[in-house]
Tab-separated table of C-alpha atoms in Angstrom:
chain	number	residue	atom	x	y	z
A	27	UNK	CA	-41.785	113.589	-17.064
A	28	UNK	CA	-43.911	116.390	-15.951
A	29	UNK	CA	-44.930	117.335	-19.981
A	30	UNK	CA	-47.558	120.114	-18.533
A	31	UNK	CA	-44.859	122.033	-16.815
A	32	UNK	CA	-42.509	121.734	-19.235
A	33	UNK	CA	-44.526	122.421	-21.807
A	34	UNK	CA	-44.257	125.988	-20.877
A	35	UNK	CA	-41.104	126.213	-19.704
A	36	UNK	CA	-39.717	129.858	-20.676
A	37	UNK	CA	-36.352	128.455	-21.297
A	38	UNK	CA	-36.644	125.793	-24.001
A	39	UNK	CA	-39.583	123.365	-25.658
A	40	UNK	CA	-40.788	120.047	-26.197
A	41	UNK	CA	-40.010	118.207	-29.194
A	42	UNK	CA	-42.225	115.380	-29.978
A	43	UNK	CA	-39.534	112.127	-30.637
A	44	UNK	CA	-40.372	108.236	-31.840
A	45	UNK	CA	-38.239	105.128	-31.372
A	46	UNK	CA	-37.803	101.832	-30.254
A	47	UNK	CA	-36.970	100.354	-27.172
A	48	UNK	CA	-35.612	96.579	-26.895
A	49	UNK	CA	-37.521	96.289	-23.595
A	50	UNK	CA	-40.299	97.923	-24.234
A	51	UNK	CA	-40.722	98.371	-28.005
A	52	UNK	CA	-41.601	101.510	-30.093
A	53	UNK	CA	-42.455	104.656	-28.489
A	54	UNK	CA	-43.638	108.351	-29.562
A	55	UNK	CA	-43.181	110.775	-26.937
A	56	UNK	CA	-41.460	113.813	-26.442
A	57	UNK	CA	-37.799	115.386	-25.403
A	58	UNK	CA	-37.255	118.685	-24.060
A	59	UNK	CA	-34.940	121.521	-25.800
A	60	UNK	CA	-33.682	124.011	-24.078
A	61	UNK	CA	-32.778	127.396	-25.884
A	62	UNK	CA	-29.699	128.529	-26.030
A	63	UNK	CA	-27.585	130.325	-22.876
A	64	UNK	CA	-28.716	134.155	-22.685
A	65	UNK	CA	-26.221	136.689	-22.877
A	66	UNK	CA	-27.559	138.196	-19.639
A	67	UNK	CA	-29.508	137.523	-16.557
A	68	UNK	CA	-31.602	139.072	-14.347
A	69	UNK	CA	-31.187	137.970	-10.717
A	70	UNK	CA	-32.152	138.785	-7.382
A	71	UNK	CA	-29.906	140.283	-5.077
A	72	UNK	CA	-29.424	137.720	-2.608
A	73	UNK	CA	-28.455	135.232	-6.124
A	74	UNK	CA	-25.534	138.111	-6.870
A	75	UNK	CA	-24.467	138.204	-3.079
A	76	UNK	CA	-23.884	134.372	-3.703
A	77	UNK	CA	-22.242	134.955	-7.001
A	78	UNK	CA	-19.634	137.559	-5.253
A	79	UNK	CA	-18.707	135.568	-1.892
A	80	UNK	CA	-18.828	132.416	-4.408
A	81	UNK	CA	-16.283	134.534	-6.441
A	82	UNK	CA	-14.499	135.439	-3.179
A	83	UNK	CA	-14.084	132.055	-2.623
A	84	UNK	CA	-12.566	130.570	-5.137
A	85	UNK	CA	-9.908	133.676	-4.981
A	86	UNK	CA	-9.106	132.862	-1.442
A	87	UNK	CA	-8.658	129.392	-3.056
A	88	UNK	CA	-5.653	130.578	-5.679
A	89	UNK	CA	-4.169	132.741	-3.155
A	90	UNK	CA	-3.484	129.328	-1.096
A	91	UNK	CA	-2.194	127.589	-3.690
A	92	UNK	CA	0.121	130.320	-4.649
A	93	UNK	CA	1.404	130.400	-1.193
A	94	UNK	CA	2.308	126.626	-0.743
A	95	UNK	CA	5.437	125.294	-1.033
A	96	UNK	CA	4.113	122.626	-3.424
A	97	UNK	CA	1.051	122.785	-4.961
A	98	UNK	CA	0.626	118.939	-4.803
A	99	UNK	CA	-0.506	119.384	-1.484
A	100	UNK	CA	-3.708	120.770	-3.279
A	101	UNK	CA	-4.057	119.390	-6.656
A	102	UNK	CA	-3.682	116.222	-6.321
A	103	UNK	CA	-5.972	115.517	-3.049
A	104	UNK	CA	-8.590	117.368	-4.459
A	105	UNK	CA	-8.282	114.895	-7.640
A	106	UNK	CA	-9.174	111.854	-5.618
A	107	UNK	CA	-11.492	113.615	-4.118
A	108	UNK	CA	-13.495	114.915	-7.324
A	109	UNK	CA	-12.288	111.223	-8.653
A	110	UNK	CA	-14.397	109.319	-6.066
A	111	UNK	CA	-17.073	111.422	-5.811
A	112	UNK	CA	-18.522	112.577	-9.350
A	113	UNK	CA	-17.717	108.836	-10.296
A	114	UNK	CA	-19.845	107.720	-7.148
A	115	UNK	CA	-22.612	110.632	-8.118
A	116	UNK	CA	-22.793	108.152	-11.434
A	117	UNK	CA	-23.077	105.312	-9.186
A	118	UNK	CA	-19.716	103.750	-9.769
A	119	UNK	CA	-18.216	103.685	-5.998
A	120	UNK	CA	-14.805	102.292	-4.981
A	121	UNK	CA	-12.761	103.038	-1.746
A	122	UNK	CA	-10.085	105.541	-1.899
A	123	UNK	CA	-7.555	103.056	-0.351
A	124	UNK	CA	-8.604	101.004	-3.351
A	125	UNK	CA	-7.523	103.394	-5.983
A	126	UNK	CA	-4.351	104.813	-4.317
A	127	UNK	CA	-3.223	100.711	-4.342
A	128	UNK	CA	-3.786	100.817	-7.641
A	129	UNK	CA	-1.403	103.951	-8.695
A	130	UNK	CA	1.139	101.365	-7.541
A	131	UNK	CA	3.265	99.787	-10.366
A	132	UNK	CA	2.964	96.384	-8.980
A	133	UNK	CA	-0.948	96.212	-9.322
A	134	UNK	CA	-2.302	93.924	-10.967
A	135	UNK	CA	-6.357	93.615	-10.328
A	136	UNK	CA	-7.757	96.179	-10.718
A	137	UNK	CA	-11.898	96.292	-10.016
A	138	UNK	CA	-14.259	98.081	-12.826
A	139	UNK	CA	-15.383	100.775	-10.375
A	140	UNK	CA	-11.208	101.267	-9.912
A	141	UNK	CA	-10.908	100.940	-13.467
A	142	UNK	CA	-13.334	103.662	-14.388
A	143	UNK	CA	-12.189	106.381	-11.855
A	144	UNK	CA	-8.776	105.503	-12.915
A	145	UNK	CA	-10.042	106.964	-16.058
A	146	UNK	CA	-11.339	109.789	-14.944
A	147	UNK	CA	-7.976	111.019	-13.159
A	148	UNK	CA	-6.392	110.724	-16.559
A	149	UNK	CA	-8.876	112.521	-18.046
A	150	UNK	CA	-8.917	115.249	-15.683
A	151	UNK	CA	-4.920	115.428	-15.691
A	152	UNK	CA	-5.016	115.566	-19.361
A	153	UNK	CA	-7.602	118.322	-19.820
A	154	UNK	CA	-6.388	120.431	-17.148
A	155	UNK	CA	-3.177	120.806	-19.362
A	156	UNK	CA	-4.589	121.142	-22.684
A	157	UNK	CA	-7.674	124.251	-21.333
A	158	UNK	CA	-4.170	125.941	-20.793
A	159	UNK	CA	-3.873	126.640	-24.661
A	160	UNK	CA	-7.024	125.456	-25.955
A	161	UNK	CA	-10.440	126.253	-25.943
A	162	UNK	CA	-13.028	124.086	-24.388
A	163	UNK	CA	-15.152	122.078	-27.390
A	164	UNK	CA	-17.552	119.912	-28.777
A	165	UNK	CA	-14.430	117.794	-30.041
A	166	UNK	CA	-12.360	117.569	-26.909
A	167	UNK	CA	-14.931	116.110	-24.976
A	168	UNK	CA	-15.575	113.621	-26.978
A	169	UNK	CA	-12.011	113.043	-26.867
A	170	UNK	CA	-12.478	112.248	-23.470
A	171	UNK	CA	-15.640	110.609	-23.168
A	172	UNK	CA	-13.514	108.005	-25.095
A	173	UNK	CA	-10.684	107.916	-22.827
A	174	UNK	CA	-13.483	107.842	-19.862
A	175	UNK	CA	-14.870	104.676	-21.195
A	176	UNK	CA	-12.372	103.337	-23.661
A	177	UNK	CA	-11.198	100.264	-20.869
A	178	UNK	CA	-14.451	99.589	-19.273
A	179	UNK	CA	-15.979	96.308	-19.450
A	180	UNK	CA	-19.621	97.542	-19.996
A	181	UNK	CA	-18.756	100.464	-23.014
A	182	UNK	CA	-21.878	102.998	-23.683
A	183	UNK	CA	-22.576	102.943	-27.369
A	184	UNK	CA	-21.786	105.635	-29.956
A	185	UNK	CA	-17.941	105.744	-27.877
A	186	UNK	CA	-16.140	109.155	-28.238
A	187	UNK	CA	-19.412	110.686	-30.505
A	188	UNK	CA	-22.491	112.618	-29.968
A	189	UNK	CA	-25.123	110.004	-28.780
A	190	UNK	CA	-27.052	108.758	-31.854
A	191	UNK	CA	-30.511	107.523	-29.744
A	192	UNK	CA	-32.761	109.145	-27.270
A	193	UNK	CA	-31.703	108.837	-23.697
A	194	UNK	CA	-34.029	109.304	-20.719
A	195	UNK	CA	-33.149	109.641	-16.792
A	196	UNK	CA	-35.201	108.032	-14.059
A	197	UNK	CA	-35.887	104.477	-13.067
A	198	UNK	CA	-33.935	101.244	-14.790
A	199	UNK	CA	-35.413	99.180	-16.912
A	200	UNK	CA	-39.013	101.460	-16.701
A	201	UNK	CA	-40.702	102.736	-20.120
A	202	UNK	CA	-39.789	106.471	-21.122
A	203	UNK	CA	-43.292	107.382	-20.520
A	204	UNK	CA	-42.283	107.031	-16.762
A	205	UNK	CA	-38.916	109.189	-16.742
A	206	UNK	CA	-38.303	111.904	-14.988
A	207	UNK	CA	-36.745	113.718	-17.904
A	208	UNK	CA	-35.993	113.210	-21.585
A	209	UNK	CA	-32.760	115.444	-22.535
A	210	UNK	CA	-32.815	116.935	-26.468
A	211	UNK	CA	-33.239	114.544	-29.181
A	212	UNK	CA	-30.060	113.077	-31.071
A	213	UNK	CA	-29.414	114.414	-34.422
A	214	UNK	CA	-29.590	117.921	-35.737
A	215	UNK	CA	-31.196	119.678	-32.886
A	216	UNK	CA	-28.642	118.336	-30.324
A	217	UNK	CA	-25.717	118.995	-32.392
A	218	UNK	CA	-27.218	122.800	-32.778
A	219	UNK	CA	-27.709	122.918	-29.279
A	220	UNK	CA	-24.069	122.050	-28.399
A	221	UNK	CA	-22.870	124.136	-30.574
A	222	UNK	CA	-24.639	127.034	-29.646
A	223	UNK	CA	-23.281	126.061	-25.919
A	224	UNK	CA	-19.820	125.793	-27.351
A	225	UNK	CA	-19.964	129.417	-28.371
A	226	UNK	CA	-21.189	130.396	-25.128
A	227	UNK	CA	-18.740	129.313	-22.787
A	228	UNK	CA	-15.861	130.524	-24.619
A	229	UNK	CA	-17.607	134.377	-25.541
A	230	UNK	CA	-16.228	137.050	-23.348
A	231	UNK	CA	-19.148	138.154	-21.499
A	232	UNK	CA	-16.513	139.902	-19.112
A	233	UNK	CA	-19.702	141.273	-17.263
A	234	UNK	CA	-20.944	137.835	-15.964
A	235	UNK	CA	-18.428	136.602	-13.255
A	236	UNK	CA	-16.604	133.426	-13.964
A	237	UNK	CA	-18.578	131.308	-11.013
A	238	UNK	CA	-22.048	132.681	-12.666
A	239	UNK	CA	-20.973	131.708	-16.047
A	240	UNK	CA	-19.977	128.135	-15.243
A	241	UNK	CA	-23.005	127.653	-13.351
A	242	UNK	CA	-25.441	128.767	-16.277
A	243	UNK	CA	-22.734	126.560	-18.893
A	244	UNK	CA	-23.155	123.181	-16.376
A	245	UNK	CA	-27.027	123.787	-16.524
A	246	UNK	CA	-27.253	123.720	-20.297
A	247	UNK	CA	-25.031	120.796	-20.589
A	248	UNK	CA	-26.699	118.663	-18.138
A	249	UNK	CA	-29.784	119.141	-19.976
A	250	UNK	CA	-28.730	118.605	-23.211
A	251	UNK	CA	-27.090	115.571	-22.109
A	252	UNK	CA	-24.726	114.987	-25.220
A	253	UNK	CA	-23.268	111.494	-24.556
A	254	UNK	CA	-24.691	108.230	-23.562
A	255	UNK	CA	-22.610	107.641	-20.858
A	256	UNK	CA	-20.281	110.272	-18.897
A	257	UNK	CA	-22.358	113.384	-18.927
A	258	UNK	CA	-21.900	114.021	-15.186
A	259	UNK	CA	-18.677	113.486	-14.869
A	260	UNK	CA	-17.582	115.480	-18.047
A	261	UNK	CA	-20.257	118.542	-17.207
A	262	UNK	CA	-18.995	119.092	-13.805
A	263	UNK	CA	-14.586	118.441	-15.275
A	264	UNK	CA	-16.239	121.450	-17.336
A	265	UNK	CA	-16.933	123.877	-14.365
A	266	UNK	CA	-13.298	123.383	-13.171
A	267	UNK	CA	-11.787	123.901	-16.869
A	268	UNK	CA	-13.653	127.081	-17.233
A	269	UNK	CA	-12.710	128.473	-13.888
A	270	UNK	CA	-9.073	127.533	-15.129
A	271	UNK	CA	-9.761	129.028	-18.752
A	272	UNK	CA	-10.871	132.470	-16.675
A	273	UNK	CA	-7.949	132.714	-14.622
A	274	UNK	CA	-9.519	133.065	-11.228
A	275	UNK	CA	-7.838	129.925	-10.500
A	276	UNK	CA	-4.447	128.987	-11.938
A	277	UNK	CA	-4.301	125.515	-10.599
A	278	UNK	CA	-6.714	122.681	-10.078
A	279	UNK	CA	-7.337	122.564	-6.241
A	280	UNK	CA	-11.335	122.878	-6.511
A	281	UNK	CA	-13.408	120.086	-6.313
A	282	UNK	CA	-16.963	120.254	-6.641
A	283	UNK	CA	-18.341	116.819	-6.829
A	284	UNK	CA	-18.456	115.984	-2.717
A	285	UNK	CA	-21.080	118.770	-2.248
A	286	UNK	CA	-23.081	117.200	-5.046
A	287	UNK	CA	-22.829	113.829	-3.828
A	288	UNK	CA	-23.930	115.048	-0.483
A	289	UNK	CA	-27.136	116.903	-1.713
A	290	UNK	CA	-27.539	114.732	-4.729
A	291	UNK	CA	-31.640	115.078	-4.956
A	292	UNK	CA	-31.007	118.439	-4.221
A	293	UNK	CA	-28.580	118.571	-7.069
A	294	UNK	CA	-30.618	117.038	-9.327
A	295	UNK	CA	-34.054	119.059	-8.398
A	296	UNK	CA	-32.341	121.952	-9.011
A	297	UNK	CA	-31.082	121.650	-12.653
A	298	UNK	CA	-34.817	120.396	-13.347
A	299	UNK	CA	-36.597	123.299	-11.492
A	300	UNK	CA	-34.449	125.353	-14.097
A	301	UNK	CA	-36.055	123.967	-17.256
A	302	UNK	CA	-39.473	124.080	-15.480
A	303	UNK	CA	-39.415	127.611	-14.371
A	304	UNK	CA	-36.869	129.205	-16.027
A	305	UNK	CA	-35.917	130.864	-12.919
A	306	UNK	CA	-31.882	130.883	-12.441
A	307	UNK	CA	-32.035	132.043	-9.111
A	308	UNK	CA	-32.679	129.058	-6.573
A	309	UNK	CA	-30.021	126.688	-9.220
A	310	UNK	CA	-27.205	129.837	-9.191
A	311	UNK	CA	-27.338	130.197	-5.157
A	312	UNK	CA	-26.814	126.328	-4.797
A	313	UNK	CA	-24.057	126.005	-6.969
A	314	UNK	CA	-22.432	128.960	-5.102
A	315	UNK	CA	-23.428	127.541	-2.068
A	316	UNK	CA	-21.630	124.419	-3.590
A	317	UNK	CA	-18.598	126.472	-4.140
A	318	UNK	CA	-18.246	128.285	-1.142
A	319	UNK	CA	-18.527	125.394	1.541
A	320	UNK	CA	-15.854	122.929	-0.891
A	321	UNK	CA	-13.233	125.666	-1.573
A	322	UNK	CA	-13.517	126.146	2.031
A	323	UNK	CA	-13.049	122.673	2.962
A	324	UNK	CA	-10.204	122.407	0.591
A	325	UNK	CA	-7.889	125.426	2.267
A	326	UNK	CA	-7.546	123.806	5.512
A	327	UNK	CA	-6.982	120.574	4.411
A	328	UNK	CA	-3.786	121.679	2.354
A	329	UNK	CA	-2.930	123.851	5.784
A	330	UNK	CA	-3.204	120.158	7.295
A	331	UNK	CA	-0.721	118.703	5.016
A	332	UNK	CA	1.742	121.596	5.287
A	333	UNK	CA	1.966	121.332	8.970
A	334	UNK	CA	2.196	117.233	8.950
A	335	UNK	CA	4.464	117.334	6.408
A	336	UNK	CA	6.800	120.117	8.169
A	337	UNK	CA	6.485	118.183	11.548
A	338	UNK	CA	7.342	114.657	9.999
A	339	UNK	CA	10.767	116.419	8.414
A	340	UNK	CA	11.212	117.784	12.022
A	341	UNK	CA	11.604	114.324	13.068
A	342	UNK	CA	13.064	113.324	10.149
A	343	UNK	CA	16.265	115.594	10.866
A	344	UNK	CA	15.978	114.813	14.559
A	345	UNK	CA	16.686	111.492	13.890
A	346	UNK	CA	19.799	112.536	11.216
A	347	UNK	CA	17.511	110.158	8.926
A	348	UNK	CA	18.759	111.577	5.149
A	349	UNK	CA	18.551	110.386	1.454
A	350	UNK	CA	15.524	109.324	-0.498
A	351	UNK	CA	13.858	108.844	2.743
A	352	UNK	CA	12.921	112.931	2.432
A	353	UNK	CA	11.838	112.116	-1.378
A	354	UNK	CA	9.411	109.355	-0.215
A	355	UNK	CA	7.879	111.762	2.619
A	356	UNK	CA	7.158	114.528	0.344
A	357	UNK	CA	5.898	111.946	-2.473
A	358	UNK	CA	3.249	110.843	0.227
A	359	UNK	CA	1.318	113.766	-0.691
A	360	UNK	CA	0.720	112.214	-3.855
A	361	UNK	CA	0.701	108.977	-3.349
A	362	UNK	CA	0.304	108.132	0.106
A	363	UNK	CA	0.274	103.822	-0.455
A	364	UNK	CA	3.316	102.361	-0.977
A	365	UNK	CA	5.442	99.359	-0.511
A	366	UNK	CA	8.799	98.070	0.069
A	367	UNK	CA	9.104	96.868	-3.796
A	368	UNK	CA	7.417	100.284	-4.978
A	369	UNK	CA	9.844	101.975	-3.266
A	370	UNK	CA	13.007	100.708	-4.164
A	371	UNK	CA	12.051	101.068	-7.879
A	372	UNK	CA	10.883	104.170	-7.306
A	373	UNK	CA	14.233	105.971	-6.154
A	374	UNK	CA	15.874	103.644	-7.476
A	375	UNK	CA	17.891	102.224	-4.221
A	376	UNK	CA	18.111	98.592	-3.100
A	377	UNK	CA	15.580	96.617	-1.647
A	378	UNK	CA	17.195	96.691	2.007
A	379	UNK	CA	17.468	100.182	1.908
A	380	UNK	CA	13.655	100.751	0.725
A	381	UNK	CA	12.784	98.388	3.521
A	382	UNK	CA	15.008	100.545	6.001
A	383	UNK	CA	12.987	104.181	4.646
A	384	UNK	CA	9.306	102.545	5.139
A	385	UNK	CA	10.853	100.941	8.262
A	386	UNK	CA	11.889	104.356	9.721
A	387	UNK	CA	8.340	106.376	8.743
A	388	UNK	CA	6.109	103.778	10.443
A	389	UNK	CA	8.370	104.267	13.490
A	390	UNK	CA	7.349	107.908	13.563
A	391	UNK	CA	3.831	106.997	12.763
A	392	UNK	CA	3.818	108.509	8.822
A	393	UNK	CA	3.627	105.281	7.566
A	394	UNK	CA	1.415	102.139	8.520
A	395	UNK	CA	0.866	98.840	7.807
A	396	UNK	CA	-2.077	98.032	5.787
A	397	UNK	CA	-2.572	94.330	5.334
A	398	UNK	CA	-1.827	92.456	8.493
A	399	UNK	CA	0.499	89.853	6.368
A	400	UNK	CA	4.091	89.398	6.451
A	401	UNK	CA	4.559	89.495	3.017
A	402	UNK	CA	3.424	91.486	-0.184
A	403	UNK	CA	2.568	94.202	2.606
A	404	UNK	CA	1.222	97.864	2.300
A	405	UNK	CA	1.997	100.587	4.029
A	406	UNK	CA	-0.235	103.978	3.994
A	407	UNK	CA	0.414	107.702	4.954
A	408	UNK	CA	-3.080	107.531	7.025
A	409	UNK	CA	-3.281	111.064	7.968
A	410	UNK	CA	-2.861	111.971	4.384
A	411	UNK	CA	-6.297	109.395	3.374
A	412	UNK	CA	-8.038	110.430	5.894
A	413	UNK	CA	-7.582	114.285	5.222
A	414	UNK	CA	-8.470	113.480	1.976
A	415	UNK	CA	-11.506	112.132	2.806
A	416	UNK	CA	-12.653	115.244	4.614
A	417	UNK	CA	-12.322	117.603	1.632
């Protein structure tokens, strides 16, 4: 950790911390603390051009999900999307074929990496509906830092609290001395720091746009680091909630993780240069920057669907094909992996039936067959993965 530079960082201090290590025994060394969120900012203009076409953005963004027929055809893409990708930003990586097999009923292995992006899509699903009364807080998250981690094989310590032990980020298995940073030390000063960043994000300050103030809020939280596990993945679920809590968007079609994993050094040089500079500028244009380019990958994508899904009913009513068959095409938006059993429990219909509705879609070319076997097969919506993929 660079302690000269931080040392006189404008926006927070070093804190001199001791502790033990089981690899590499006791240690005194220091953490840094950063002060809490300012009420204002002064920024360049070029950093408020970004904030407004940022803000623009992510308006665009509502307006298209107000004008779909369903807005599955952006939630629920964008979920795996921000699923796969913060997850993989944590290091946990798993294909996306992979986790749509497992929203099947009939799965039974499922792989840790499956198992702990599973997680996060509940998580996600579950705060997305409780920011709609609530305020974000201290307590919710660790709520669902629990449910993140709650079926995991390897579980972080101190599950569902604030983290009780120093943390540090850089190498494995390499002495603190040799990290890159050392977030706020556990105990009184962390808990004051959260709180303090608790008060922040849900204050009006009306005169900050929505998109600046999430940006500032995911800085602090980074840095503070509250959990021992799960602070990526919860810190950037936290720009989406408070975008939601705002009301510039009234349904959760951004994701902002791809960008992230795409630039990750990037990413991460940023939210350091912050604490070493205290200049908000270079951090605030990338997130925009982050904003702009995903909610403008997102649009099309849900144009994508619209249009596939319209042509496929074309040829559905072309071909006087009716019943559940229509059900299963529009459900493909969701869940785009099926099978012949999944499907007959699913609408409830018999198992020749089921077989004659997948039968008919992978004779238009919706549906294909995944698994080269003549039994136990799967059958995918491919256009639907791979527009996923491209969000």
């Amino acid at each position: 950790m660079d302690l000269d530079r931080l040392g006189r960082s404008p926006v927070g201090q070093l804190v001199p911390i001791q502790d033990q290590d089981a690899r590499h025994g006791q240690f005194a060394y220091f953490a840094f603390l950063a002060d809490p969120l300012p009420d204002d900012v002064d920024l360049q203009s070029s950093t408020w051009t970004a904030v407004a076409e940022a803000s623009t953005a992510v308006g665009k963004l509502d307006v298209a999900c107000s004008q779909l027929p369903d807005p599955r055809l952006l939630i629920r893409p964008a979920l795996w999307r921000e699923a796969l990708d913060t997850s993989a930003l944590e290091g946990t990586v798993a294909p996306l074929r992979e986790l749509l097999e497992a929203q099947l009923p009939g799965a039974q292995f499922l792989s840790p990496e499956t198992i702990e992006i599973r997680a996060y899509q509940r998580v996600a699903t579950q705060a997305f509906e409780t920011v709609r009364d609530r305020p974000i807080s201290i307590s919710l998250l660790c709520e669902w830092q629990h449910e993140l981690f709650k079926d995991a094989s390897d579980q972080p310590r101190d599950l569902g609290t604030l983290r009780r032990d120093p943390v540090w980020i850089g190498p494995r298995d390499r002495p603190i001395q040799e990290s890159r940073f050392v977030p706020a030390p556990p105990g009184d000063r962390l808990r004051g720091g959260l709180d303090a960043w608790e008060r922040w994000i849900n204050a009006d300050h009306a005169h900050l746009a929505p998109v600046l103030r999430a940006a500032l809020a995911h800085y602090q939280f980074e840095t503070l680091h509250p959990f021992g596990d799960g602070n990526g993945r919860l810190g950037r679920l936290v720009v989406l909630l408070q975008l939601l809590r705002a009301g510039v968007l009234r349904e959760p079609a951004m994701t902002i993780s791809p960008w992230f994993l795409e630039h990750r050094n990037e990413y991460q040089d940023q939210l350091l240069a912050v604490s070493t500079t205290g200049d908000w500028n270079p951090w605030v244009r990338f997130f925009c920057q982050a904003v702009i380019e995903q909610c403008g990958s997102v649009i099309p994508a849900a144009q994508s669907l619209v249009t596939w899904l319209s042509e496929s009913r074309d040829q559905l009513h072309e071909r006087r094909w009716s019943g559940a068959i229509h059900k299963l095409l529009q459900d493909l938006i969701e869940w785009p992996v099926t099978s012949i059993a999944d499907t007959a429990a699913r609408y409830d219909v018999t198992v020749m039936n089921a077989t004659r509705m997948v039968n008919h879609l992978v004779e238009i070319g919706v549906l294909h067959e995944m698994t080269g076997k003549s039994y136990n097969r799967l059958f995918g919506a491919q256009f639907v993965m791979d527009t996923v993929d491209a969000i």
